[in-house]
Amino acid sequence: MENYCGANCENCGIKENCKGCTATCGSPFGGRCVAAEYIKVGGRKGYEDFKAKLLEEINKLLKAEGLGKAEELCELAGSFINLEYTMPSGEKVKLLNDKNIYLGTQIEFADMGVCYGVAADASFILISSYSVDGSEPEIVLYKRR
């Protein structure tokens, strides 16, 4: 399966649902892919520059929240990271689109039983906390870019 961004698709747990970036013009699950969008316009260099600036912005936000530094951002399917958050009203909502590909990472504090996840694209950054099994997600920060 060919892709634009260089991600190792062979290690993907949902690759059987994907047609690949090349065959789908950058929409492997039928949605938007932040990597494909940047690569189409600015090439791999443009994408890598965007990713580096985004990581720098995310690390400033993580530091302000008293959290550890993110080392890298990976391409992640929305269906894999789209957690359901309970709003103050009790309503449950998902903030991401299952069909999109985002950039993200996870910072795990296994000894405390908690993880912090980051999901982002060109328009927003989401930082959330959740237990190591993915339950009990809470929004730490949502910032429009």
C-alpha positions as a printed Julia matrix, in Angstrom:
145×3 Matrix{Float64}:
   0.0    0.0    0.0
   1.5    3.34  -1.03
   1.26   6.52   1.0
   2.34  10.15   0.77
   3.74  10.71   4.24
   6.09   7.79   4.76
   4.11   6.21   7.61
   4.67   2.47   7.99
   1.25   1.22   6.9
   2.23  -2.41   7.53
   2.15  -1.74  11.3
  -1.33  -0.2   11.18
  -4.02  -2.16  13.01
  -6.77  -0.88  10.72
  -5.02  -1.17   7.36
  -7.66  -3.62   6.09
 -10.13  -0.68   6.07
  -7.73   1.58   4.17
  -7.24   1.87   0.44
  -3.99   3.84   0.79
  -3.13   7.46   0.11
  -2.07   7.09  -3.48
  -5.18   5.18  -4.58
  -7.51   7.63  -2.8
  -5.72  10.92  -3.63
  -4.89  11.43   0.05
  -8.17  10.31   1.63
  -7.45   6.75   2.81
 -10.58   6.44   4.97
 -12.73   8.83   2.94
 -11.96  11.92   5.03
  -9.26  14.56   5.22
  -5.62  13.75   5.9
  -3.49  16.57   7.29
  -0.32  14.94   5.92
  -1.65  14.49   2.38
  -3.02  18.04   2.29
   0.35  19.57   3.17
   2.36  17.23   0.95
   0.16  17.98  -2.08
   0.8   21.72  -1.69
   4.34  21.97  -0.3
   5.87  18.54  -0.83
   7.47  16.44   1.9
   9.59  19.39   3.04
   6.52  21.59   3.49
   4.85  18.86   5.51
   7.9   18.28   7.7
   8.17  22.04   8.33
   4.48  22.18   9.31
   4.92  19.18  11.61
   7.97  20.72  13.31
   6.16  24.04  13.93
   3.09  22.22  15.22
   5.2   20.1   17.6
   6.84  23.27  18.93
   3.41  24.84  19.5
   2.12  21.69  21.2
   5.15  21.5   23.5
   4.56  25.1   24.64
   0.97  24.17  25.52
   2.06  20.96  27.28
   4.64  22.89  29.31
   2.01  25.46  30.32
  -0.14  22.55  31.58
   2.81  21.12  33.56
   3.11  18.08  31.29
   6.11  16.4   29.68
   7.48  17.14  26.27
   6.17  15.38  23.15
   9.04  13.93  21.13
   7.23  13.39  17.83
   3.9   13.53  16.07
   2.51  10.55  14.18
  -0.26  10.23  11.64
  -3.27   8.76  13.45
  -6.68   7.71  12.17
  -9.55   9.57  13.78
 -11.36   6.29  14.42
  -8.44   5.22  16.61
  -8.21   8.39  18.73
 -11.76   9.79  18.7
 -12.69   9.52  22.37
 -16.13  10.31  23.75
 -16.01  13.14  26.29
 -18.67  13.87  28.91
 -19.63  17.55  28.87
 -20.68  19.41  32.06
 -24.31  18.96  30.96
 -23.8   15.18  30.96
 -23.97  15.0   27.16
 -21.36  12.76  25.55
 -19.58  14.11  22.47
 -16.81  13.14  20.09
 -14.72  16.03  18.83
 -12.91  14.36  15.94
 -13.98  12.83  12.65
 -13.42   9.05  12.47
 -12.58   9.29   8.75
  -9.85  11.92   9.1
  -6.13  11.49   9.7
  -4.66  13.73  12.41
  -1.24  14.28  13.89
  -0.88  13.16  17.45
   1.04  11.53  20.23
   0.57  10.03  23.68
   2.44  10.79  26.87
   1.98   7.94  29.33
   2.39   7.98  33.07
   1.78   4.26  33.59
   2.76   4.35  37.26
  -0.06   6.87  37.81
  -2.46   5.05  35.47
  -2.98   8.08  33.25
  -2.12   9.11  29.71
  -2.21  12.45  27.96
  -3.1   12.43  24.31
  -2.62  15.09  21.69
  -4.55  15.32  18.43
  -4.12  18.19  15.98
  -4.43  19.39  12.43
  -4.11  22.79  10.76
  -7.13  24.22  12.6
  -6.93  22.97  16.22
  -4.94  21.29  19.0
  -6.67  18.97  21.49
  -4.96  17.75  24.66
  -6.85  15.23  26.75
  -6.25  12.92  29.67
  -7.55   9.38  30.04
  -6.77   6.18  31.91
  -4.21   3.82  30.38
  -7.05   1.68  29.03
  -8.57   4.71  27.23
 -11.51   5.12  29.59
 -12.56   8.25  31.49
 -11.35  10.81  28.92
 -11.31  14.48  29.89
 -10.49  17.54  27.81
  -7.45  19.32  29.19
  -7.22  21.94  26.45
  -8.83  22.65  23.09
  -7.27  25.47  21.09
  -8.18  26.76  17.67
  -5.17  27.61  15.56
